[in-house]
Tab-separated table of C-alpha atoms and ligand atoms in Angstrom:
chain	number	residue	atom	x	y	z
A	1	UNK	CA	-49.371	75.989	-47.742
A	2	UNK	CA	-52.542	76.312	-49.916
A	3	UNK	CA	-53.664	79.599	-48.630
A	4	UNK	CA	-50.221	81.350	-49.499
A	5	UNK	CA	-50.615	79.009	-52.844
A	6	UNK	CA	-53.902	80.580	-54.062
A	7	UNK	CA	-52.884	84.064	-53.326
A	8	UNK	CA	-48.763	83.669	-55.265
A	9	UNK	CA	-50.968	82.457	-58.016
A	10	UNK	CA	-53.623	84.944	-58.290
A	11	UNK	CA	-51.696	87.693	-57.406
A	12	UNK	CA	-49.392	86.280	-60.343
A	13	UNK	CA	-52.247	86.167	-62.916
A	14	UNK	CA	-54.728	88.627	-62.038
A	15	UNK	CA	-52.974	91.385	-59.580
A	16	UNK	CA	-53.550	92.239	-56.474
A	17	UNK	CA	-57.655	93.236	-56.396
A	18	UNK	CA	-59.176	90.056	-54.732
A	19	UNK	CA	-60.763	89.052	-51.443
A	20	UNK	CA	-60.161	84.970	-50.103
A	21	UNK	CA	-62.172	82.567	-48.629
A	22	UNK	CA	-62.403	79.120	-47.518
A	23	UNK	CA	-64.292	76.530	-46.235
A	24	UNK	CA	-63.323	73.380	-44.070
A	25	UNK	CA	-63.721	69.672	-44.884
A	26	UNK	CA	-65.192	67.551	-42.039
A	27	UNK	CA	-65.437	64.386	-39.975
A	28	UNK	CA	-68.610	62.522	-38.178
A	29	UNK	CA	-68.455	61.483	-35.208
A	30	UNK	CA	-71.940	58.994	-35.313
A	31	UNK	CA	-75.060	59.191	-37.270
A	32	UNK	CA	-74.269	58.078	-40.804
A	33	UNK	CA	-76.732	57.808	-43.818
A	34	UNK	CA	-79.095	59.073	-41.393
A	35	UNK	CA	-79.302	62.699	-42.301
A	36	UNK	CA	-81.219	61.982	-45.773
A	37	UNK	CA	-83.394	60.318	-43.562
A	38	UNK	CA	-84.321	63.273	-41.872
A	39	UNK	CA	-82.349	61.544	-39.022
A	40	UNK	CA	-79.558	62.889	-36.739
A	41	UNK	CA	-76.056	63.478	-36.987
A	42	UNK	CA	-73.058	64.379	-35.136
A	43	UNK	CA	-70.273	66.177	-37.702
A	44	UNK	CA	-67.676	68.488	-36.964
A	45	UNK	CA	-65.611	70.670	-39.358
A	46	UNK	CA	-61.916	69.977	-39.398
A	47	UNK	CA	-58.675	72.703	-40.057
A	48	UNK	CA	-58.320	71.851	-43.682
A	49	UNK	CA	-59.894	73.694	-46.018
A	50	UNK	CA	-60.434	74.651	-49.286
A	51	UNK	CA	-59.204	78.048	-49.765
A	52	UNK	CA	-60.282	80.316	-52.759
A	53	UNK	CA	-59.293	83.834	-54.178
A	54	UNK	CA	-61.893	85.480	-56.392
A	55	UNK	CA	-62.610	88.770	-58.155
A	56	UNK	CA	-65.890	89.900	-60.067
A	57	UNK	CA	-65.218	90.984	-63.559
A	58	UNK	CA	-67.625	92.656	-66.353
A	59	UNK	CA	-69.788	90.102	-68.091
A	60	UNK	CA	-70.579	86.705	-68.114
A	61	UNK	CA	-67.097	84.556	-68.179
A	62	UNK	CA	-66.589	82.650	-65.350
A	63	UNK	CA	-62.141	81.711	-65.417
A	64	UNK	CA	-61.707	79.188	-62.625
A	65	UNK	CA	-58.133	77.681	-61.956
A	66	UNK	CA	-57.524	74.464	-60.372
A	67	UNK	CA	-53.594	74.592	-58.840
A	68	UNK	CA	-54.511	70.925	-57.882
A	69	UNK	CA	-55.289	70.220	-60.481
A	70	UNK	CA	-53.057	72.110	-62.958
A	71	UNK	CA	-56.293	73.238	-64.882
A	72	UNK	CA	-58.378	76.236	-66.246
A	73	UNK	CA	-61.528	76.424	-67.068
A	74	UNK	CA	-64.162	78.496	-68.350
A	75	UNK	CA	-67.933	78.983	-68.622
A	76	UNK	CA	-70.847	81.358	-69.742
A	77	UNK	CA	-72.313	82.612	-66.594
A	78	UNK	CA	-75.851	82.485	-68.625
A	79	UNK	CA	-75.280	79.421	-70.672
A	80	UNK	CA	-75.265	75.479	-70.325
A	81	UNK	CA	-72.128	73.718	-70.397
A	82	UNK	CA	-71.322	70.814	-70.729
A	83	UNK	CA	-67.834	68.325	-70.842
A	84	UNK	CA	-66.551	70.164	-67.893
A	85	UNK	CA	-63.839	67.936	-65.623
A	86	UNK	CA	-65.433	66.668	-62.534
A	87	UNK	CA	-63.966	69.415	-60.350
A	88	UNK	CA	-65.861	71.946	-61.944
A	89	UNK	CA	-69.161	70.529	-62.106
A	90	UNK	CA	-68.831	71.857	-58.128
A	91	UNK	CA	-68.629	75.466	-58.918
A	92	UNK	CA	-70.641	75.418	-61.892
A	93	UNK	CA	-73.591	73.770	-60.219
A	94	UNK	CA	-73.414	76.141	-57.271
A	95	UNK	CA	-73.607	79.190	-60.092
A	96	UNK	CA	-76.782	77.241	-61.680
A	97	UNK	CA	-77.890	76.602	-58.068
A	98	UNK	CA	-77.982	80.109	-57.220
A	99	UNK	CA	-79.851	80.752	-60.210
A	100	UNK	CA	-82.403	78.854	-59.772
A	101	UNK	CA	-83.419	80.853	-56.542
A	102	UNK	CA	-83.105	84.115	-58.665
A	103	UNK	CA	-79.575	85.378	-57.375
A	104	UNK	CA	-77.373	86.107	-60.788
A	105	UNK	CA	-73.955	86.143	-60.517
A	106	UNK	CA	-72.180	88.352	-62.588
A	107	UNK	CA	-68.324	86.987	-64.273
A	108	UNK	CA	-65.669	85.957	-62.002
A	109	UNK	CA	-62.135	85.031	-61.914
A	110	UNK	CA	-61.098	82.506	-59.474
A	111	UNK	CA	-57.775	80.644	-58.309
A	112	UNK	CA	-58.335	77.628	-55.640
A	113	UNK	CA	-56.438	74.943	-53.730
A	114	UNK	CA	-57.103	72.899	-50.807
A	115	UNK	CA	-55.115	70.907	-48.202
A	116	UNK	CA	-58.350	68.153	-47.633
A	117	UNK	CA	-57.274	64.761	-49.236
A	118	UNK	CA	-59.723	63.978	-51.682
A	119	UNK	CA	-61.608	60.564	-52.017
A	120	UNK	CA	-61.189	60.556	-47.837
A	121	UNK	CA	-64.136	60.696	-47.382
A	122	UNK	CA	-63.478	64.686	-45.687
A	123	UNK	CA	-66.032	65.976	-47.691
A	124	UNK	CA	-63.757	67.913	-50.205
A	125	UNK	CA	-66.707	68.172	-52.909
A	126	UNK	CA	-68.521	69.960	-50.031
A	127	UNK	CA	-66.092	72.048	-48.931
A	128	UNK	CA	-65.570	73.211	-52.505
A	129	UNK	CA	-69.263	73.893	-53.233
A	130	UNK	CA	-69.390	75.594	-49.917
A	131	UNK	CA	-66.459	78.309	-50.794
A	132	UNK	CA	-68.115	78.956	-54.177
A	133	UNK	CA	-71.319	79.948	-52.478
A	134	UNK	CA	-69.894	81.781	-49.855
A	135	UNK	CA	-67.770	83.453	-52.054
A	136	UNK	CA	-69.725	84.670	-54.850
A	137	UNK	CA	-73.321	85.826	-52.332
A	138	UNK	CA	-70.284	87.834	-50.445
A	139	UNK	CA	-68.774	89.225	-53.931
A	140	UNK	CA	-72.060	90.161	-55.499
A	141	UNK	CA	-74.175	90.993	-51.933
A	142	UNK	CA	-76.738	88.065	-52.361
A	143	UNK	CA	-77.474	88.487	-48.909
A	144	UNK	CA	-78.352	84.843	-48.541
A	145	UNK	CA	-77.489	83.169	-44.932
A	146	UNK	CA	-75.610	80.306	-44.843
A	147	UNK	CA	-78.434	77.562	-44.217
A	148	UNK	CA	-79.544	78.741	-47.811
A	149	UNK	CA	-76.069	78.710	-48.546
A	150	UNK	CA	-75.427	75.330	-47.876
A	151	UNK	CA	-78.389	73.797	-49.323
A	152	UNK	CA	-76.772	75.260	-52.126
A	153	UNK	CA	-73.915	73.058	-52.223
A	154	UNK	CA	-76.062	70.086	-51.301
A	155	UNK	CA	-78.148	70.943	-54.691
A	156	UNK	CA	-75.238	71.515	-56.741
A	157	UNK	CA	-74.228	67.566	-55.461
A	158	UNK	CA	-77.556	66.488	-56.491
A	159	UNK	CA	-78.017	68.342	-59.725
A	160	UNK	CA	-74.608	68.290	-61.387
A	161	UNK	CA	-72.440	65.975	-59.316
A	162	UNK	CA	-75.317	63.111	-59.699
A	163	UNK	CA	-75.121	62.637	-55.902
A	164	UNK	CA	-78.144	62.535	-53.730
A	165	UNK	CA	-76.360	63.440	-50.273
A	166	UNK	CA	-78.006	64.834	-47.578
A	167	UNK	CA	-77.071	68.206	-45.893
A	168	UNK	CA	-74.482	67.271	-43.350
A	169	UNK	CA	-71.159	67.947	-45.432
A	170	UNK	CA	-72.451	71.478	-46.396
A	171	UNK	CA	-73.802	72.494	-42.891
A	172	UNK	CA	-70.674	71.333	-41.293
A	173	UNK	CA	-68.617	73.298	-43.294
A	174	UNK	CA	-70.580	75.984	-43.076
A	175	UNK	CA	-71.936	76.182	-39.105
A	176	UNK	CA	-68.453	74.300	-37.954
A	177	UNK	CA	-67.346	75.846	-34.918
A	178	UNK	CA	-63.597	74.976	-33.159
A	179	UNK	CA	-63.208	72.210	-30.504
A	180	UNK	CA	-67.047	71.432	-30.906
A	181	UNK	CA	-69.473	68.668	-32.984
A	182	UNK	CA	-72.757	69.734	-34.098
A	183	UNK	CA	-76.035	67.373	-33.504
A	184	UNK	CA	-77.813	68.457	-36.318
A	185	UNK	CA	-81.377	67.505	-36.923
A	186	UNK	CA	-81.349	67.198	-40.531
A	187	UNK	CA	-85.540	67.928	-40.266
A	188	UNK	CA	-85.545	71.122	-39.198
A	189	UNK	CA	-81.794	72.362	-39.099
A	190	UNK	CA	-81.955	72.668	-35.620
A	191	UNK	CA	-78.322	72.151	-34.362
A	192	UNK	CA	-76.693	72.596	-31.183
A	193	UNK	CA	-73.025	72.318	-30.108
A	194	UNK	CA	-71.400	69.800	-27.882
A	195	UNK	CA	-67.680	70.453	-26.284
A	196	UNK	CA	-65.578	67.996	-27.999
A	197	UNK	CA	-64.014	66.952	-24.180
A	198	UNK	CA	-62.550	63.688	-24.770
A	199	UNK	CA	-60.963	63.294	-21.384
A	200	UNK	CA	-57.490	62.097	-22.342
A	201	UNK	CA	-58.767	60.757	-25.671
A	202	UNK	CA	-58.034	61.919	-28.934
A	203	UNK	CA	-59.832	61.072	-32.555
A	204	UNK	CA	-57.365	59.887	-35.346
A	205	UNK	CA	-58.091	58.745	-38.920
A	206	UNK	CA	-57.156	55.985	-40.620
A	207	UNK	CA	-57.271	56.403	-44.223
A	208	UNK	CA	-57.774	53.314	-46.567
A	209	UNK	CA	-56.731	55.090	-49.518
A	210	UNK	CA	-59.169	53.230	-51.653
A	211	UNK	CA	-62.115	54.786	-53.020
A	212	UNK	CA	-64.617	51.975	-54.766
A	213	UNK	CA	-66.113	53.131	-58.096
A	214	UNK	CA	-69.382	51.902	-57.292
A	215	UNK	CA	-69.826	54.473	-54.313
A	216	UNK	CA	-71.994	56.958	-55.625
A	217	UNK	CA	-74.958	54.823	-57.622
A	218	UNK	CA	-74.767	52.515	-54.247
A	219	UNK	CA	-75.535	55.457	-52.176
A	220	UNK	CA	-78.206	57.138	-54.299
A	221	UNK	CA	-79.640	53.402	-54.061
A	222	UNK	CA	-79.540	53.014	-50.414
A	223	UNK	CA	-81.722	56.519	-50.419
A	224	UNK	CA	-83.926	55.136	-52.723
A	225	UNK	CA	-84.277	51.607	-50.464
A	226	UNK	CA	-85.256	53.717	-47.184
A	227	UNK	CA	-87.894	56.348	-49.319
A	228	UNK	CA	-89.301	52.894	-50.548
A	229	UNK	CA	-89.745	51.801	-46.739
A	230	UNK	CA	-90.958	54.539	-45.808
A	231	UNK	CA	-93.248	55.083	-48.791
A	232	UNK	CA	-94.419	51.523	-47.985
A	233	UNK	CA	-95.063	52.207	-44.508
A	234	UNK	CA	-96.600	55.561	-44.825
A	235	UNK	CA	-99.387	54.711	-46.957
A	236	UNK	CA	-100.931	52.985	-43.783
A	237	UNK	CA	-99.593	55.794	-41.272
A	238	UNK	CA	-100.307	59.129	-42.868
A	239	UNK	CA	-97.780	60.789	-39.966
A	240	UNK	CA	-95.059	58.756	-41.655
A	241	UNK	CA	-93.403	61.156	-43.549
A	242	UNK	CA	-89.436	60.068	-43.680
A	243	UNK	CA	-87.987	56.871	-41.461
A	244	UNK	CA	-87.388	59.781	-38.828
A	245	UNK	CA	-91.074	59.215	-37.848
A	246	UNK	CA	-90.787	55.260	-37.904
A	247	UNK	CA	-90.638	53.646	-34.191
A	248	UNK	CA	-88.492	50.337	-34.008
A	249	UNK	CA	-91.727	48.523	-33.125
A	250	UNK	CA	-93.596	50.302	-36.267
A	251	UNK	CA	-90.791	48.982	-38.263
A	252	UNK	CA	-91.492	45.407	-36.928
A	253	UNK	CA	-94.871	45.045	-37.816
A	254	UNK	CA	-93.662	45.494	-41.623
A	255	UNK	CA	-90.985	42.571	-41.477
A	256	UNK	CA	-93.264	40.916	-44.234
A	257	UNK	CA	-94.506	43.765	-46.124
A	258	UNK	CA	-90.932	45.275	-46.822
A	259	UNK	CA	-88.453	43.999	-49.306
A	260	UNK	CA	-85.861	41.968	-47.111
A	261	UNK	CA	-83.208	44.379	-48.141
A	262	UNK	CA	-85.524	47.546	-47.490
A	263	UNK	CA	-86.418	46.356	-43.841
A	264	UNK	CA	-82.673	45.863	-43.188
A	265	UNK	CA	-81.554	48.710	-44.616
A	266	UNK	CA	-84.567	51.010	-42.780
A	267	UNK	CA	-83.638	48.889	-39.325
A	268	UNK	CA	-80.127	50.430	-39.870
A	269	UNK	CA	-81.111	53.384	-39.759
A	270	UNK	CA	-83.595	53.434	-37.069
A	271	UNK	CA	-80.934	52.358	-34.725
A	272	UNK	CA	-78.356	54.513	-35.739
A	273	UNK	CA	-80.728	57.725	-35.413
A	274	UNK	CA	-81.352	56.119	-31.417
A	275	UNK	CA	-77.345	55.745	-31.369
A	276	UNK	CA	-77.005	59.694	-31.932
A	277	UNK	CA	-79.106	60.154	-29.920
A	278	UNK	CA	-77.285	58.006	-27.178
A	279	UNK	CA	-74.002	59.514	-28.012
A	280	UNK	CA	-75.545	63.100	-26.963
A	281	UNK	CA	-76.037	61.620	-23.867
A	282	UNK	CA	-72.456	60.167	-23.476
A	283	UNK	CA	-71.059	62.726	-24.671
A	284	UNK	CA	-73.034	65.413	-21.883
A	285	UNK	CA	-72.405	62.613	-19.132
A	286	UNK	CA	-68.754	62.523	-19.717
A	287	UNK	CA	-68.435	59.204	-20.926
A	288	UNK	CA	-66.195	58.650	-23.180
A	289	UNK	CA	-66.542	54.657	-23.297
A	290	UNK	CA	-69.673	54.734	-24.015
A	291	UNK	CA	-69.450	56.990	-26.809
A	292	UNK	CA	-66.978	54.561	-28.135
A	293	UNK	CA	-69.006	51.233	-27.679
A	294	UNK	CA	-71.669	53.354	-30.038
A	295	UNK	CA	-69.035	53.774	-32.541
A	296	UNK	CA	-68.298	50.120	-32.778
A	297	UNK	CA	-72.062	49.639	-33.077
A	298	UNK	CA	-72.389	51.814	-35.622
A	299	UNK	CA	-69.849	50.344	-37.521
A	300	UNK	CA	-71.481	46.717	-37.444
A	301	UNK	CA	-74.710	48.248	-38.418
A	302	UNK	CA	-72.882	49.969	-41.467
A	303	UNK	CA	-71.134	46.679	-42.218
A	304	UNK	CA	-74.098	44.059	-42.043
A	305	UNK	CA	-77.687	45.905	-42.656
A	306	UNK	CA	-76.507	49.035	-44.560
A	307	UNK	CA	-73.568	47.071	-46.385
A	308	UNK	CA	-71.483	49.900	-47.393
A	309	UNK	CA	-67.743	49.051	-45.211
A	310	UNK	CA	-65.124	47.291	-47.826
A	311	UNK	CA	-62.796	44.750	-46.630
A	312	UNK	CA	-60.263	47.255	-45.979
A	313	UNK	CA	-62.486	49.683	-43.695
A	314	UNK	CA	-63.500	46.582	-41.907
A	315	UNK	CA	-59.675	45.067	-41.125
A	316	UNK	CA	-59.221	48.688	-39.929
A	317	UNK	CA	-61.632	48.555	-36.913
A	318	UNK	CA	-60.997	44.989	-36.512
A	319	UNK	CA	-57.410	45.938	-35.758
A	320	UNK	CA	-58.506	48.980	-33.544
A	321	UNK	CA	-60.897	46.100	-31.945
A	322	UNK	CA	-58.258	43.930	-31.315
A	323	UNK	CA	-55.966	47.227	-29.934
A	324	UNK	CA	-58.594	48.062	-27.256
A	325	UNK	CA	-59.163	51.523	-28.404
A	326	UNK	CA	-62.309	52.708	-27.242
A	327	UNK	CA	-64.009	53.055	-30.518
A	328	UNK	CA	-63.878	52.875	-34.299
A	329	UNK	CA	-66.033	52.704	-36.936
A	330	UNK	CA	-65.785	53.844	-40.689
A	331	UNK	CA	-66.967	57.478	-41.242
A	332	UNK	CA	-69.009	58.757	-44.489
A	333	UNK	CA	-71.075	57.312	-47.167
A	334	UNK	CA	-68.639	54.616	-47.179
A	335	UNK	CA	-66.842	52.369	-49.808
A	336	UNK	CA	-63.766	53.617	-49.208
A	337	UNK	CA	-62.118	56.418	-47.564
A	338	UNK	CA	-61.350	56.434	-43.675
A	339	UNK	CA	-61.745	55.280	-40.151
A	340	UNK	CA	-62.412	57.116	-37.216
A	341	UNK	CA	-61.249	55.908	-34.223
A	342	UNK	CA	-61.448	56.754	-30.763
A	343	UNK	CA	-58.281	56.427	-28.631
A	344	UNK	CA	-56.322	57.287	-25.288
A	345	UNK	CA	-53.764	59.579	-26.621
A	346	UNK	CA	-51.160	57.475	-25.351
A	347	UNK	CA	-52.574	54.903	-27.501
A	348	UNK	CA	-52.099	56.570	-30.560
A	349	UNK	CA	-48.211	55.275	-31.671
A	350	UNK	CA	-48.579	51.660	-31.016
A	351	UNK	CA	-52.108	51.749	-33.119
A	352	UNK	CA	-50.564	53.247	-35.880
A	353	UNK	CA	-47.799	50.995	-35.756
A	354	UNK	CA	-50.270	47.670	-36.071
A	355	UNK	CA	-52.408	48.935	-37.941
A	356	UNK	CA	-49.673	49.738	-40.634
A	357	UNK	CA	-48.249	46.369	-40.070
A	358	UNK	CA	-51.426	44.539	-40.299
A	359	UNK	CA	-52.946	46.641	-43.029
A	360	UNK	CA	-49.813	46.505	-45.038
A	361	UNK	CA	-49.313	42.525	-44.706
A	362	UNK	CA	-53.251	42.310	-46.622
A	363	UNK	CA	-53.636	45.162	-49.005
A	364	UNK	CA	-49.651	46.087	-49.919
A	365	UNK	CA	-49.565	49.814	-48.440
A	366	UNK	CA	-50.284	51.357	-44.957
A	367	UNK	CA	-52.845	53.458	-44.502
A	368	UNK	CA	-52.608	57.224	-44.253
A	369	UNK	CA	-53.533	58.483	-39.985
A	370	UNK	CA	-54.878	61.939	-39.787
A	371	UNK	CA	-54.646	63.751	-36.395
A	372	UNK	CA	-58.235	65.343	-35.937
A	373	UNK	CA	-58.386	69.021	-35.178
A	374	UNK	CA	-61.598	70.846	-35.325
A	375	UNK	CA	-61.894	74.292	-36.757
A	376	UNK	CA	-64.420	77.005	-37.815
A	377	UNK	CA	-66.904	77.240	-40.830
A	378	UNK	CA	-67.140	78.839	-44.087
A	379	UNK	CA	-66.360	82.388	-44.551
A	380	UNK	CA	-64.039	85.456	-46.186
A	381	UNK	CA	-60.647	85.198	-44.568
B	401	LIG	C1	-71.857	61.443	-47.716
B	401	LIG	C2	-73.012	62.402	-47.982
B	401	LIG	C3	-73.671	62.852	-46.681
B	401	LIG	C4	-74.025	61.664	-45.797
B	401	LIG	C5	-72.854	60.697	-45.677
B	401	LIG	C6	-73.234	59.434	-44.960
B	401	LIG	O1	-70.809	62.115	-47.039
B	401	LIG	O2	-72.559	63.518	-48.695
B	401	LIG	O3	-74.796	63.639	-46.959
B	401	LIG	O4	-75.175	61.009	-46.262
B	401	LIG	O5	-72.302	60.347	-46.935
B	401	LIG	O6	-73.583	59.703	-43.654
């Protein structure tokens, strides 16, 4: 167990003076690359988490240890760093991050581990930046709340990670609440919370176990692609301020003023945002098909205008096609990583049967399932 993990180890080290945290990966139900867009999306935060003991010490040494990873490392609070493993960049950005908006943090130890599989596409990079923040404005009384929080940990991607994400991975692990999905409006932060009521259904992933290397300059591209659309169209409609404000019959009228790739990419988009928005609906109505049938959509959208699936996310909802579950679609910037699928509980044995047959037969190894529970947000445990 991670939890017990961090503390044996800390304890261990450092004694028993601490206080623990954590803060959950997540999943998505619909509404993907659409919350950079200022667009919708429907993420909830799941029961594995990244959990993190952590003491302040006098001056400026940050000591962080990685049980994962089998690795120590250590910074000047004050100071730039640099040649720092990947991991770390996390934690060290959220320090600078904090900085920036003029809370200091004084020198910490840490110990961490996490039960999220990494390169899932769970958000694990989130969930770490988001029990750093939490963490150290609880150990040194920032005060901050946790939308500032979590933009945090979305800056810390940008800045020191090198990826331009969007907010949904830090707000869901932050504002996750059991048994429900937020709709987030990624504008305003508005979010509400929907019963996850699946009558008789469950959601399962499907983990490709492949992570392509080209994942993160192909998603900092696609962002660029829909600012240059909207850009484009903007210039001519002041209001236009993010695709968000971009009608499907606005979006028309640019077919031959936009980049081929651009208008396909933007018309992705557009639809998915509607397909949230649907889903709400579904969801509120009780239908549970039709939240599926949007999933499937979604997926096609991802896999033919956005162009982010890989063969091996693609077999995957093929097969789940082909099975009859009510809906599948890959989840996350994409790439890699897993499915989502929607299925009658019942359901669930024989999928994971043919799928691992199936998969297997094409790629050499089964994919990894993942029962979904939901669970709570970021916090001191
Ligand atoms: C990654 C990013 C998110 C979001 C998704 C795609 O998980 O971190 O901000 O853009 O991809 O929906």
């Amino acid at each position: 167990m991670a939890k017990e993990r961090v503390r044996e180890v800390f304890e261990s080290r450092y004694g028993k003076d601490y206080r623990m945290f954590a803060a959950p990966g997540r999943i998505n139900l619909i509404g993907e690359h659409t919350d950079y867009n200022e667009g919708f999306v429907m993420p909830a935060a799941i029961d594995r988490r990244i959990y993190l003991a952590i003491s302040a010490e006098s001056g400026n040494r940050a000591s962080i240890h990685s049980i994962d990873y089998n690795e120590d490392i250590n910074f000047d609070i004050e100071g730039e760093t640099q040649n720092l493993p990947q991991w770390a960049l996390y934690p060290y950005g959220v320090v600078k991050e904090l900085q920036k908006q003029g809370f200091m943090p004084g020198g910490f130890r840490a110990v961490f581990a996490g039960d999220i599989p990494g390169g899932a596409g769970l958000s694990s990079s989130a969930a770490l930046e988001c029990a750093f923040a939490s963490a150290l404005n609880a150990i040194f009384g920032f005060g901050a709340d946790n939308f500032k929080l979590a933009i945090t940990g979305q800056m810390a991607e940008h800045n020191y990670a090198g990826v331009k994400c969007g907010i949904m991975d830090q707000f869901a692990s932050f504002f996750g609440n059991k048994d429900k999905v937020i709709k987030l409006d990624c504008r305003t932060l508005e979010y509400e919370y929907f019963p996850l009521e699946l009558d008789g259904h469950q959601l399962l992933l499907a983990d490709t176990r492949v992570k392509h290397s080209l994942a993160s300059s192909a998603y900092n591209k696609r962002r660029r692609q829909c600012e240059e659309g909207a850009e484009i169209i903007g210039r001519d409609h002041p209001g236009v301020k993010s695709l968000r404000d971009v009608t499907p019959e606005l979006l028309r009228s640019y077919r031959n003023k936009l980049k081929q790739e651009v208008y396909t990419r933007c018309e992705y988009v557009i639809e998915e945002n509607s397909r949230v928005i649907s889903t709400c609906e579904a969801l509120a109505s009780g239908s549970v098909d039709k939240t599926g049938e949007l999933m499937y959509q979604s997926h096609k959208g991802l896999k033919e205008k956005y162009e982010v699936s890989c063969q091996e996310l693609d077999l995957l909802v093929s097969i789940a096609a082909e099975a009859g579950l009510t809906g599948a679609r890959m989840m996350g910037g994409g790439f890699g990583g897993c499915t989502i699928n929607l299925l009658r509980s019942e359901e669930a044995e024989s999928f994971r049967e043919k799928a691992s047959a199936e998969f297997s037969s094409v790629f050499g190894h089964p994919p990894i399932f993942y029962d979904v529970s939901t669970g709570d947000g970021a916090g001191e445990i």
